[in-house]
Amino acid sequence: MKLKALSMALLLASPGLFASPHLTISTTTNSRDFPLSAETPLVIPLTKDNYTLKITGVEGNCQANDEQKVKFNTPIALNCHQATELSLPIRFSGDYAFYYDAATLTLTFKRQPKQSSKQEFKRPIPDVRCETYAGGSVTLQLGETFTDGTLLRDTLSGQRVIVKDHQVTLTPSPSSDGLILLEPAEHTSEEASFTYHNANIYFVMVDRFNNADPSNDHSYGRKKDGQQEVGTFHGGDLKGVIAKLDYIKSLGSDAIWLSPIVEQVHGFVGGGDSGSFPFYAYHGYWTRDFTKIDQNFGNEDDLKTLVDEAHKRGLKVLLDAVLNHAGYATLADLQLDGIEVVNTSQMPASWADWVPKSGENWHSYHQAINYQSPEWAQWWGADWVRAGLPGYPQPGSSDITMTLAGLPDFVTESTRGVTPPEWLLNNPGTRVVRRPDYTVTDYLIEWQTDWVKRFGIDGFRVDTVKHVEGVVWKRLKQQASDKLEQWRGQHHLSGEPFWMMGEVWGHSAYRSPYFDDGFDALINFDLQKKLDKGAACFSQMADTYQNYANSMQQSADFIPVSYMSSHDTELFFGRFKSFEMQRNAASALLLSPGAIQVYYGDEIGRPVGPYADDFHQGTRSDMVWDLNAQRQALLQHWQTVGQFRQRHPAIGAGSHTVIPQNSAYVFSRTLNKDKVVIAYVGR
């Protein structure tokens, strides 16, 4: 992580008296000045990074401790007549406030619960060396990719050119930023043979995508908060996805990855460090019952329709499989299931109606819960999960035994036969049944693969891979594969083998031992970091493309799945808030070797939503369907390049060869008879 310098200059005329104080924030590429007042805090948006604070210009009689650290809400002593330098790591992008106290000569640092309305932070566009396009026609060398006399088409401009002397001359499209995509002029998408090595996967967070059935928006008594609705259900459902299948297909998509659709915990927990909002399981990763569809998302008929309609369009359906953990114990679920650990005198008749009183926040409901009660044995139970509760196995420090964000961690390594808890067996509509001698893992795998057997699911995106034993993933892959073949046999169908993509946090584009645990692909966290420069200048992708292609050629079973935005990192559009940068990043992503993942709304520059003091919530904003001219143009570019990729499996799966020439970055991708040439002539 690059270290940035953040310098603060507090210019004081004399102790306790200042004329025009200001704060200077410097990065490696620019600096910005803001007015500073002892009466009014300075609120500044900061992105996730490591910063250095440098405070200068303080006059008076003071000496700071050299070993002090920056802490939230804690006054920092400043040096007088010399600089004060401090390290400031920012773990969550958001708005931060600096309070200067002229009387005590201190600075206090606080995280703000809301975004600043006064200033909008945009990253500066990287200053990189890039080819320069002077306008007019350009001549490109094509090497041996196409024989003389071949009629080619530039997908972006529509121009047709004939190869002569292994070169072509044409004019780039004015809206392509110097990019040229050459393919045989008579090539059609029907000629392409699908391979997951070239897959274009569209990731839908169901609740935030499209609401086609408002009647299920408040299932299980869930409520709106009447504020910014940061962590509440917004109403998206499976019917909403069905209604947009043609739209998804138009992007050149091959598969849809759905966020988890199984029944989530019914109630809320406190959101953010300060408990500033009620946080429901709209995202799908806090499961209550793995065998049911959450009513907010729809029902089994909706899922069947979605799968059938997707398959008619050549789209595969991937479900999100979570085996590491279950959801939190919320007030609504504790009351429904009769887990008597709550002080009812502090609760309304319906515990789901609890709201914080004056002086409380959304974490305060914990004060009514007895976390030492032996009645916790009636929850998941000690045979099922690790948790900091009486009689339960305690969380450990390893990847396998830790509890992520305090979520109950399934003891997937246990060989003991277990029985599901009574509340789960009695859950209305559940498919959970007692199985003799089943272990925790036996149940979890059965519950996940039953969706494959009943609906013909094509694959899984697997959550938190490194927190579950490899042997469990092998078993999941084998049983899912068997059940997909059972489903296909019953419906007299054939198709690609069951496919499994894993999330190993921080993994980059190389073949690791995780591929021996049943995974066909792993999410590549590396590309998002490279796209800043790639969007500023396409040729900055040269080394990255070469490395990815080389890695794939060395290991035939290795597939990286690269992305530009995700629900757990950030939105690329939120970095620069530039449609031009978003368009160029789209080109860099869509032309990458290996498979790619498109996060819903990347294709139209979906903006960051409200997030209070939890930046991740902003990455899950509602999809934008009413498009202005800029978003329409971005969408058209995405569709054009996405369909070009889909027509040519060579882009993701082929060999990558750079074709040397003057003042341009040109390469070919080749897979058997499928060939393309991609050129960048400069800004």
XYZ file of C-alpha atoms in Angstrom:
683
model
C 0.000 0.000 0.000
C 1.460 3.306 -1.075
C 2.223 5.731 1.741
C 0.711 9.146 1.146
C 1.718 12.354 2.822
C -0.997 14.419 4.443
C 0.440 17.697 5.700
C -1.473 20.104 7.896
C -0.357 23.683 8.165
C -1.939 25.617 11.008
C -0.792 29.185 10.554
C -1.233 31.146 13.752
C -0.436 34.809 14.156
C 0.190 34.366 17.900
C -0.849 31.968 20.675
C -4.630 31.827 20.790
C -4.968 34.387 17.964
C -4.969 33.570 14.265
C -5.900 35.479 11.131
C -6.512 33.083 8.219
C -5.584 29.569 9.308
C -5.782 26.870 6.672
C -5.089 23.175 6.286
C -3.020 21.829 3.416
C -3.535 18.202 2.401
C -0.796 16.857 0.153
C -0.563 13.583 -1.753
C 2.133 12.379 -4.108
C 0.394 14.110 -7.008
C -1.392 17.190 -5.682
C -2.168 19.373 -2.706
C -5.350 21.041 -1.519
C -6.007 23.926 0.874
C -9.045 24.290 3.108
C -10.113 26.994 5.568
C -9.577 25.982 9.197
C -11.416 27.383 12.183
C -11.149 26.670 15.887
C -14.944 27.017 16.048
C -15.853 24.758 13.108
C -14.394 21.298 12.397
C -12.872 20.664 8.996
C -14.550 17.644 7.362
C -12.551 15.922 4.625
C -13.296 12.704 2.665
C -10.370 10.267 2.907
C -9.987 6.978 1.069
C -8.614 3.749 2.490
C -4.831 4.224 2.691
C -1.919 4.999 4.999
C -1.287 8.704 5.549
C 1.239 10.835 7.387
C -0.015 13.892 9.261
C 2.290 16.893 9.381
C 1.093 19.821 11.489
C 3.147 23.010 11.278
C 2.841 26.694 12.123
C 1.724 26.265 15.736
C 3.079 28.979 18.032
C 3.193 28.957 21.793
C 4.870 26.903 24.503
C 4.246 23.206 23.817
C 6.102 19.959 23.292
C 4.395 16.801 21.978
C 5.257 13.224 22.869
C 7.103 11.712 19.914
C 5.521 8.273 20.536
C 1.888 9.380 20.565
C -0.519 7.822 18.059
C -3.616 9.126 16.362
C -6.765 7.771 17.977
C -10.374 8.615 17.312
C -11.867 11.237 19.638
C -8.564 11.669 21.503
C -6.809 15.081 21.537
C -3.349 14.991 19.951
C -0.726 17.273 21.496
C 1.060 19.460 18.950
C 4.592 20.823 18.803
C 5.078 24.553 18.787
C 7.516 26.134 16.321
C 8.287 22.744 14.789
C 6.421 20.102 12.835
C 4.356 17.354 14.416
C 4.427 14.201 12.277
C 2.077 11.277 12.899
C 1.024 8.122 11.058
C -2.661 7.905 10.142
C -3.963 4.605 8.709
C -7.461 4.895 7.213
C -9.176 1.510 7.074
C -12.550 2.672 5.761
C -13.019 5.359 3.168
C -15.343 8.081 4.343
C -15.645 11.545 5.846
C -13.287 12.504 8.695
C -13.222 15.636 10.841
C -10.249 17.544 12.303
C -10.955 19.722 15.367
C -8.303 22.290 16.304
C -8.348 23.646 19.847
C -6.399 26.897 20.026
C -6.547 27.001 23.833
C -4.957 23.596 24.433
C -2.984 23.485 21.161
C -4.351 20.062 20.299
C -5.951 18.427 17.292
C -8.764 15.866 17.622
C -9.606 13.393 14.880
C -13.119 11.956 14.447
C -14.965 9.785 11.973
C -18.134 11.399 10.668
C -21.368 9.364 10.489
C -22.479 11.043 7.268
C -20.862 12.045 4.025
C -19.740 15.613 3.663
C -22.159 17.710 1.657
C -19.692 20.569 1.220
C -16.856 18.878 -0.602
C -16.728 15.872 -2.917
C -13.489 13.942 -2.923
C -12.152 12.739 -6.249
C -8.886 10.954 -6.750
C -6.562 12.763 -9.107
C -6.170 10.976 -12.422
C -2.774 9.225 -12.378
C -0.045 11.107 -14.163
C 1.437 8.382 -16.363
C 3.514 8.350 -19.506
C 1.237 7.514 -22.410
C 1.170 7.356 -26.192
C -0.206 10.481 -27.856
C -2.685 10.324 -30.718
C -2.381 13.310 -33.067
C -5.593 12.599 -34.956
C -6.323 11.225 -38.411
C -5.638 7.742 -39.703
C -3.081 5.356 -38.223
C -1.245 2.388 -39.684
C -0.969 -0.730 -37.557
C 1.328 -3.697 -37.991
C -0.558 -6.982 -37.456
C 2.361 -9.398 -37.574
C 1.304 -12.866 -38.657
C -2.108 -12.744 -37.015
C -4.121 -12.248 -40.216
C -3.127 -13.101 -43.784
C -3.106 -10.475 -46.503
C -6.500 -10.001 -48.083
C -8.429 -10.637 -44.832
C -11.344 -8.237 -44.344
C -11.339 -6.887 -40.787
C -13.745 -4.701 -38.819
C -13.021 -2.283 -35.999
C -15.815 -2.982 -33.553
C -15.735 0.498 -32.032
C -15.779 2.610 -35.220
C -17.466 0.153 -37.592
C -14.749 0.669 -40.210
C -13.786 -2.216 -42.497
C -10.237 -2.607 -43.727
C -8.325 -5.172 -45.777
C -4.991 -6.504 -44.566
C -2.187 -5.592 -46.957
C 1.502 -6.213 -46.305
C 0.506 -7.438 -42.795
C -0.882 -4.036 -41.855
C -4.044 -1.934 -41.958
C -4.759 1.786 -41.969
C -7.841 3.258 -40.269
C -9.100 6.049 -38.020
C -10.010 5.312 -34.379
C -13.517 6.061 -33.171
C -13.690 9.564 -31.567
C -15.294 8.040 -28.466
C -12.832 5.153 -28.018
C -9.950 7.075 -26.369
C -7.616 5.683 -29.016
C -8.705 2.037 -28.721
C -9.174 -0.183 -31.794
C -10.715 -3.687 -31.706
C -10.073 -5.684 -34.881
C -11.934 -8.900 -35.738
C -12.771 -10.735 -38.972
C -15.559 -8.710 -40.579
C -17.889 -11.650 -41.124
C -17.467 -13.127 -37.643
C -20.697 -13.696 -35.710
C -21.314 -14.471 -32.048
C -22.778 -17.864 -33.001
C -19.299 -19.007 -33.999
C -17.957 -18.559 -30.452
C -17.575 -21.645 -28.281
C -18.125 -20.851 -24.599
C -15.314 -21.435 -22.130
C -15.199 -20.384 -18.499
C -11.662 -19.131 -19.196
C -13.367 -16.238 -21.027
C -16.460 -15.970 -18.824
C -18.104 -12.598 -18.241
C -19.952 -12.929 -14.901
C -22.528 -10.339 -13.859
C -22.770 -10.065 -10.061
C -26.202 -9.015 -8.810
C -26.831 -7.985 -5.210
C -30.456 -9.012 -5.384
C -31.906 -6.582 -2.817
C -30.372 -3.529 -4.475
C -30.882 -4.448 -8.162
C -34.537 -4.253 -9.205
C -37.785 -4.356 -7.236
C -40.463 -6.067 -9.323
C -42.678 -7.191 -6.417
C -43.220 -4.527 -3.716
C -45.578 -6.867 -1.839
C -42.622 -8.717 -0.255
C -40.548 -5.676 0.730
C -41.222 -6.010 4.487
C -41.154 -9.778 5.005
C -40.816 -11.139 8.544
C -41.718 -7.741 10.002
C -38.598 -6.001 8.677
C -38.772 -2.222 8.747
C -37.380 0.900 7.135
C -35.410 3.260 9.370
C -36.891 6.463 7.921
C -33.404 7.936 7.572
C -30.868 7.078 4.859
C -31.860 3.377 4.723
C -28.183 2.466 4.831
C -28.650 -1.089 6.117
C -32.308 -1.878 5.462
C -33.864 -4.049 2.766
C -34.612 -1.984 -0.347
C -36.949 -4.444 -2.078
C -34.958 -6.031 -4.911
C -36.077 -9.565 -5.695
C -35.749 -12.516 -8.083
C -38.615 -11.237 -10.215
C -36.611 -8.056 -10.613
C -33.645 -10.045 -11.929
C -35.908 -11.970 -14.315
C -37.221 -8.697 -15.728
C -33.644 -7.583 -16.528
C -32.248 -10.778 -18.077
C -32.195 -9.293 -21.574
C -30.376 -6.255 -20.219
C -27.785 -8.481 -18.516
C -27.395 -10.513 -21.697
C -26.812 -7.323 -23.717
C -23.614 -6.682 -21.745
C -21.971 -9.771 -23.219
C -22.566 -11.662 -19.983
C -22.213 -15.440 -19.851
C -23.334 -16.013 -16.260
C -25.209 -14.372 -13.408
C -23.837 -14.572 -9.882
C -26.610 -13.952 -7.367
C -25.871 -12.787 -3.842
C -27.192 -15.380 -1.343
C -30.962 -15.796 -1.672
C -31.567 -18.176 1.258
C -33.549 -17.136 4.321
C -31.682 -14.534 6.316
C -31.964 -13.598 9.983
C -35.172 -11.641 10.350
C -33.986 -8.779 12.527
C -31.225 -6.217 12.684
C -27.925 -5.644 14.429
C -26.212 -2.319 15.044
C -24.539 -0.851 11.989
C -21.093 0.732 11.978
C -18.741 1.295 14.889
C -21.101 3.852 16.390
C -24.343 1.909 15.894
C -25.695 4.734 13.751
C -28.126 2.614 11.711
C -30.089 -0.663 11.939
C -28.267 -3.262 9.834
C -30.366 -6.042 8.304
C -29.109 -9.013 6.274
C -30.155 -7.548 2.914
C -26.820 -8.669 1.421
C -27.532 -12.357 2.081
C -24.489 -13.407 4.093
C -26.226 -13.849 7.501
C -28.188 -17.037 6.975
C -30.935 -18.356 9.224
C -32.065 -21.337 7.094
C -30.006 -22.597 4.139
C -32.917 -24.612 2.697
C -35.416 -21.800 2.067
C -35.565 -18.745 -0.153
C -35.870 -15.533 1.837
C -39.368 -14.110 1.337
C -37.921 -10.680 0.564
C -36.321 -12.223 -2.518
C -39.282 -14.309 -3.670
C -40.094 -18.011 -3.753
C -39.076 -21.242 -5.439
C -41.266 -20.598 -8.479
C -39.360 -17.364 -9.005
C -36.029 -19.180 -8.826
C -37.194 -21.844 -11.267
C -38.371 -19.175 -13.691
C -35.104 -17.270 -13.346
C -32.982 -20.359 -14.061
C -35.159 -21.450 -16.998
C -35.241 -17.981 -18.563
C -31.507 -17.466 -18.025
C -30.724 -20.793 -19.677
C -32.914 -19.873 -22.669
C -30.653 -16.851 -23.141
C -27.447 -18.851 -22.766
C -26.804 -17.433 -19.295
C -25.536 -19.692 -16.540
C -26.694 -19.181 -12.956
C -24.230 -19.177 -10.038
C -25.445 -19.178 -6.443
C -23.392 -17.805 -3.561
C -22.492 -20.633 -1.180
C -21.653 -19.777 2.453
C -20.414 -22.681 4.604
C -18.201 -20.859 7.075
C -20.811 -19.155 9.239
C -24.457 -18.542 10.049
C -26.148 -15.233 10.844
C -26.226 -13.300 14.100
C -28.795 -13.824 16.844
C -31.167 -10.886 16.361
C -33.993 -9.815 18.646
C -36.602 -10.864 16.095
C -35.133 -14.359 15.752
C -34.595 -14.868 19.481
C -38.242 -14.061 20.128
C -39.530 -16.197 17.240
C -37.463 -19.186 18.336
C -38.126 -18.854 22.076
C -34.479 -18.443 23.079
C -34.982 -16.979 26.572
C -31.900 -14.822 26.965
C -33.535 -11.384 26.718
C -34.751 -9.116 29.504
C -38.326 -8.728 28.279
C -38.983 -5.734 30.547
C -36.707 -3.710 28.265
C -38.491 -4.865 25.119
C -41.686 -3.863 23.314
C -44.252 -6.606 22.678
C -42.576 -7.333 19.366
C -38.831 -7.279 19.950
C -38.300 -6.415 16.286
C -39.860 -3.016 17.092
C -37.046 -2.043 19.469
C -35.498 1.348 18.713
C -32.802 3.200 20.652
C -33.882 5.766 23.207
C -32.237 9.117 23.810
C -28.566 8.550 24.613
C -28.594 5.069 23.045
C -27.626 3.806 19.604
C -28.449 0.722 17.553
C -25.885 -1.322 19.492
C -27.678 -0.608 22.764
C -30.115 -3.515 22.480
C -27.244 -5.753 23.625
C -27.770 -4.357 27.127
C -31.030 -6.321 27.330
C -29.401 -9.635 26.397
C -27.790 -11.972 28.938
C -24.794 -13.370 27.102
C -23.939 -15.577 30.095
C -27.289 -17.394 30.157
C -27.234 -21.197 29.849
C -30.291 -20.838 27.607
C -27.927 -20.095 24.713
C -27.637 -23.873 24.408
C -31.029 -23.715 22.678
C -29.615 -21.594 19.854
C -27.279 -23.332 17.349
C -25.617 -25.253 20.171
C -22.056 -26.182 21.013
C -21.957 -29.056 18.501
C -22.616 -26.673 15.621
C -20.755 -23.386 16.015
C -17.942 -21.582 17.755
C -19.113 -18.506 19.612
C -18.227 -16.508 22.703
C -21.147 -18.037 24.604
C -21.426 -20.343 27.647
C -20.603 -23.936 26.784
C -19.711 -23.184 23.170
C -16.249 -23.880 21.726
C -14.380 -20.592 21.825
C -13.066 -18.915 18.683
C -9.398 -19.446 17.883
C -6.800 -17.336 16.132
C -6.321 -19.395 12.957
C -8.175 -18.863 9.683
C -10.190 -22.017 10.338
C -11.164 -21.367 13.960
C -11.667 -17.599 14.014
C -15.098 -15.979 13.943
C -15.373 -13.449 11.137
C -16.947 -10.242 12.433
C -18.248 -12.177 15.422
C -20.443 -14.438 13.268
C -21.091 -17.974 14.596
C -18.427 -20.182 12.990
C -19.531 -23.652 11.891
C -17.277 -26.429 13.265
C -16.822 -27.947 9.823
C -13.870 -30.047 11.000
C -15.982 -32.005 13.506
C -16.574 -35.731 12.890
C -19.350 -35.939 15.488
C -22.905 -36.752 14.471
C -25.225 -33.842 15.283
C -28.907 -32.957 15.231
C -30.149 -29.606 13.912
C -31.463 -27.277 16.628
C -35.185 -27.522 17.360
C -35.943 -23.990 16.198
C -34.469 -24.833 12.788
C -36.329 -28.145 12.519
C -39.520 -26.242 13.379
C -38.839 -23.285 11.075
C -41.946 -22.833 8.899
C -41.332 -24.194 5.404
C -37.887 -25.590 6.168
C -36.438 -28.572 4.321
C -34.106 -29.317 7.228
C -34.619 -32.857 8.545
C -32.719 -35.059 10.982
C -30.180 -37.330 9.331
C -28.617 -40.223 11.260
C -24.917 -39.702 11.984
C -24.683 -36.547 9.856
C -21.870 -34.174 10.809
C -22.120 -30.393 10.573
C -20.398 -30.547 7.194
C -22.728 -33.299 5.954
C -25.722 -31.068 6.603
C -24.151 -27.940 5.116
C -23.160 -29.716 1.905
C -26.578 -31.343 1.571
C -28.337 -28.020 2.065
C -26.187 -26.240 -0.530
C -26.241 -28.949 -3.197
C -29.981 -29.533 -2.898
C -30.451 -26.271 -4.826
C -28.388 -27.771 -7.659
C -30.391 -31.007 -7.666
C -33.765 -29.252 -7.676
C -33.123 -26.271 -9.964
C -30.164 -27.095 -12.212
C -27.820 -24.471 -10.781
C -24.675 -24.247 -12.934
C -22.122 -23.325 -10.296
C -21.224 -21.710 -6.989
C -19.373 -18.619 -5.979
C -17.947 -19.810 -2.655
C -17.586 -17.353 0.215
C -14.646 -17.184 2.698
C -12.694 -20.086 1.198
C -9.634 -19.909 3.432
C -11.772 -20.199 6.569
C -12.969 -23.753 5.796
C -10.926 -26.937 5.335
C -9.950 -27.865 1.780
C -11.465 -31.335 2.082
C -14.878 -29.715 2.626
C -14.610 -27.832 -0.658
C -13.640 -31.016 -2.495
C -16.724 -32.741 -1.134
C -18.943 -29.787 -2.024
C -17.644 -29.779 -5.602
C -18.103 -33.525 -6.036
C -21.625 -33.640 -4.637
C -22.721 -30.550 -6.551
C -21.320 -32.068 -9.750
C -23.200 -35.320 -9.146
C -26.467 -33.514 -8.445
C -26.190 -31.314 -11.530
C -25.809 -34.428 -13.643
C -28.850 -35.926 -11.901
C -30.895 -32.841 -12.760
C -29.701 -32.836 -16.356
C -30.476 -36.522 -16.699
C -34.023 -35.955 -15.513
C -34.455 -33.120 -18.029
C -32.536 -34.819 -20.893
C -29.972 -32.041 -21.027
C -26.201 -31.783 -21.209
C -23.787 -28.964 -20.539
C -20.605 -27.709 -18.927
C -19.417 -29.455 -15.736
C -20.451 -27.834 -12.459
C -18.216 -24.792 -11.931
C -16.906 -23.423 -8.661
C -15.330 -20.014 -8.115
C -13.813 -19.201 -4.741
C -13.202 -16.047 -2.725
C -9.794 -16.195 -1.049
C -9.388 -12.715 0.376
C -6.443 -10.879 -1.199
C -5.606 -13.652 -3.699
C -4.039 -12.503 -6.961
C -3.639 -14.037 -10.414
C -1.567 -17.146 -9.808
C -2.274 -20.849 -9.448
C -2.256 -21.643 -5.741
C -3.011 -24.954 -3.950
C -6.630 -23.836 -3.559
C -7.140 -25.060 -7.122
C -6.506 -28.574 -5.810
C -9.502 -28.238 -3.471
C -12.134 -28.377 -6.193
C -12.025 -24.781 -7.419
C -12.092 -23.979 -11.109
C -11.386 -20.286 -10.527
C -10.502 -17.811 -7.808
C -11.452 -14.166 -7.584
C -8.458 -12.008 -8.486
C -8.087 -9.055 -6.110
C -5.111 -7.713 -8.058
C -6.643 -6.062 -11.110
C -8.703 -3.437 -9.270
C -5.427 -1.949 -8.012
C -4.068 -1.747 -11.568
C -7.071 -0.113 -13.203
C -6.324 3.437 -12.023
C -3.354 3.655 -14.367
C -5.008 1.448 -16.965
C -7.952 3.842 -17.170
C -5.597 6.808 -17.504
C -3.684 5.065 -20.285
C -4.624 1.657 -21.718
C -1.009 0.683 -22.457
C -0.322 0.729 -18.711
C -2.020 -2.698 -18.718
C 0.790 -4.234 -20.785
C 2.718 -5.926 -17.970
C -0.443 -7.032 -16.184
C -1.930 -8.598 -19.308
C 1.313 -10.395 -20.071
C 1.612 -11.759 -16.532
C -1.992 -12.991 -16.439
C -1.705 -14.623 -19.859
C 1.598 -16.288 -18.975
C 0.162 -17.696 -15.751
C -2.829 -19.145 -17.573
C -0.683 -20.686 -20.286
C 1.506 -22.353 -17.656
C -1.467 -23.931 -15.844
C -4.363 -25.089 -17.990
C -6.678 -25.457 -14.967
C -6.026 -21.941 -13.663
C -8.635 -19.193 -14.126
C -8.433 -15.790 -12.423
C -11.709 -13.847 -12.181
C -10.818 -10.148 -12.245
C -13.049 -7.216 -11.312
C -13.109 -3.429 -11.089
C -15.652 -3.073 -8.248
C -17.077 -5.295 -5.537
C -19.351 -5.245 -2.515
C -16.427 -5.813 -0.145
C -13.869 -3.362 -1.552
C -15.046 -0.226 -3.365
C -16.757 1.080 -6.477
C -14.357 2.136 -9.199
C -16.702 4.969 -10.160
C -16.429 6.296 -6.610
C -12.681 6.786 -7.020
C -12.700 9.339 -9.838
C -16.397 10.080 -10.436
C -15.455 10.346 -14.098
C -17.409 8.713 -16.918
C -14.331 8.879 -19.132
C -12.231 6.995 -16.566
C -15.074 4.514 -16.064
C -15.263 3.879 -19.816
C -11.520 3.349 -20.096
C -11.456 1.086 -17.034
C -14.264 -0.918 -18.653
C -12.068 -1.472 -21.711
C -9.149 -2.555 -19.527
C -11.334 -4.987 -17.576
C -13.256 -6.449 -20.512
C -10.066 -7.105 -22.489
C -8.230 -8.813 -19.615
C -6.992 -12.398 -19.905
C -9.020 -14.855 -17.851
C -12.602 -14.562 -16.662
C -14.047 -11.288 -15.405
C -16.728 -10.224 -12.919
C -18.892 -7.159 -13.483
C -20.511 -5.753 -10.339
C -24.036 -4.524 -11.064
C -23.972 -0.895 -12.158
C -20.295 -0.788 -13.149
C -21.587 -0.508 -16.695
C -23.449 2.757 -16.018
C -21.272 4.374 -13.342
C -23.492 3.567 -10.360
C -22.625 6.115 -7.649
C -21.678 5.344 -4.064
C -24.697 5.411 -1.766
C -25.050 6.610 1.837
C -22.903 4.609 4.233
C -22.879 6.366 7.639
C -19.633 5.086 9.231
C -19.389 1.803 7.273
C -18.035 2.517 3.809
C -18.905 -0.921 2.445
C -22.592 -0.043 2.618
C -22.015 2.686 0.041
C -20.805 0.118 -2.499
C -24.251 -1.530 -2.363
C -26.343 1.392 -3.546
C -29.497 0.945 -5.610
C -29.084 0.204 -9.296
C -29.683 3.211 -11.550
C -32.259 2.552 -14.290
C -33.097 6.126 -15.340
C -29.993 6.916 -17.381
C -28.788 10.349 -18.451
C -26.817 10.879 -21.653
C -23.450 10.143 -20.021
C -24.656 6.859 -18.575
C -26.302 5.884 -21.860
C -23.004 6.444 -23.681
C -21.086 4.455 -21.056
C -23.591 1.600 -21.297
C -23.328 1.518 -25.079
C -19.533 1.290 -24.894
C -19.772 -1.488 -22.298
C -22.227 -3.449 -24.460
C -20.049 -3.058 -27.549
C -16.823 -4.201 -25.887
C -18.595 -6.859 -23.801
C -20.186 -8.425 -26.863
C -16.840 -8.261 -28.687
C -15.319 -10.226 -25.812
C -18.147 -12.757 -25.882
C -17.730 -13.307 -29.629
C -14.065 -14.130 -29.114
C -13.061 -16.722 -26.485
C -9.471 -15.897 -27.430
C -9.696 -12.668 -25.430
C -9.884 -14.430 -22.070
C -8.528 -17.867 -22.960
C -6.095 -17.304 -25.826
C -2.376 -16.739 -26.142
C -1.282 -13.127 -25.794
C 1.327 -11.757 -28.211
C 2.571 -8.172 -28.306
C 3.119 -6.861 -31.858
C 5.911 -4.224 -31.807
C 5.414 -0.869 -33.566
C 6.013 2.803 -33.247
C 3.871 4.902 -30.892
C 1.175 2.303 -30.254
C 0.454 -0.653 -27.978
C -0.775 -3.562 -30.098
C -1.340 -7.216 -29.237
C -3.133 -10.255 -30.568
C -5.125 -12.914 -28.765
C -5.366 -16.299 -30.437
C -7.266 -19.462 -29.521
C -7.304 -22.109 -32.253
C -8.957 -20.345 -35.242
C -10.279 -17.432 -33.177
C -8.079 -14.347 -33.560
C -8.333 -10.664 -32.681
C -5.948 -7.719 -32.668
C -6.346 -4.949 -30.094
C -4.535 -1.650 -30.541
C -4.141 1.500 -28.498
C -2.776 4.525 -30.328
C -2.837 6.992 -27.434
C -4.808 9.740 -25.761
